Amino acid sequence: MLRQLTLNLLHNALRHNLATGGSLTLSTDPDPADPGRAVLTVTNTGPLLPDTVDHLTEPFLRGSGRLAEKDPARRGHGLGLALVAGIVRAHHGDLTLTPNPDGGLTARVSLPSP
């Protein structure tokens, strides 16, 4: 399940990135707030997002709402972040989605260390 979580975050970050000149970073670190937890962070560049992005974990919701993207390369079913949120819950973790000031999104997953 953790593999699927990581793949979904990376796939979303690539799909919703800038068409040219975009970037994506992935990092893993101990959680500075709780040394007994591990943090996975995925950040991309992309379009500006509203201040509240927590609704993106709702099933079948896409960044542009419930309408399908016109560009087939960016089209999805709106399940990626919903699955990520479910996997995080199943592992007693925390998911934080934060819009980046210049566009794009940072997804931070904090999980208990095994």
CSV table of N, CA, C and O in Angstrom, one decimal, residues 2 29 35-39 91 110-114:
chain,number,residue,atom,x,y,z
A,2,LEU,N,2.0,1.2,0.7
A,2,LEU,CA,2.9,2.4,0.7
A,2,LEU,C,3.5,2.6,-0.6
A,2,LEU,O,3.7,3.8,-1.0
A,29,ASP,N,12.4,11.9,5.2
A,29,ASP,CA,13.2,12.4,6.4
A,29,ASP,C,12.5,11.9,7.6
A,29,ASP,O,11.3,11.6,7.6
A,35,PRO,N,10.3,12.2,16.3
A,35,PRO,CA,11.4,11.4,15.8
A,35,PRO,C,10.9,9.9,15.6
A,35,PRO,O,11.6,9.2,14.9
A,36,GLY,N,9.8,9.5,16.1
A,36,GLY,CA,9.3,8.2,15.9
A,36,GLY,C,8.5,8.1,14.6
A,36,GLY,O,7.8,7.0,14.4
A,37,ARG,N,8.5,9.1,13.8
A,37,ARG,CA,7.7,9.1,12.6
A,37,ARG,C,8.6,9.4,11.4
A,37,ARG,O,9.7,10.0,11.6
A,38,ALA,N,8.2,9.0,10.2
A,38,ALA,CA,8.9,9.2,9.0
A,38,ALA,C,8.1,10.1,8.1
A,38,ALA,O,6.8,10.0,8.1
A,39,VAL,N,8.7,11.0,7.3
A,39,VAL,CA,8.0,11.9,6.4
A,39,VAL,C,8.4,11.7,5.0
A,39,VAL,O,9.6,11.6,4.7
A,91,HIS,N,-2.6,3.5,7.8
A,91,HIS,CA,-1.3,3.4,8.5
A,91,HIS,C,-1.1,4.3,9.6
A,91,HIS,O,0.0,4.6,10.1
A,110,SER,N,3.2,11.9,6.9
A,110,SER,CA,3.9,11.6,8.1
A,110,SER,C,3.3,10.2,8.6
A,110,SER,O,2.1,10.1,8.8
A,111,LEU,N,4.2,9.2,8.8
A,111,LEU,CA,3.8,7.9,9.2
A,111,LEU,C,4.6,7.4,10.4
A,111,LEU,O,5.8,7.8,10.5
A,112,PRO,N,4.0,6.6,11.2
A,112,PRO,CA,4.8,6.0,12.3
A,112,PRO,C,5.9,5.1,11.7
A,112,PRO,O,5.7,4.4,10.8
A,113,SER,N,7.1,5.2,12.3
A,113,SER,CA,8.1,4.3,11.9
A,113,SER,C,7.8,2.9,12.3
A,113,SER,O,7.3,2.7,13.4
A,114,PRO,N,8.2,1.9,11.5
A,114,PRO,CA,8.0,0.5,11.9
A,114,PRO,C,8.8,0.1,13.1
A,114,PRO,O,9.7,0.6,13.5
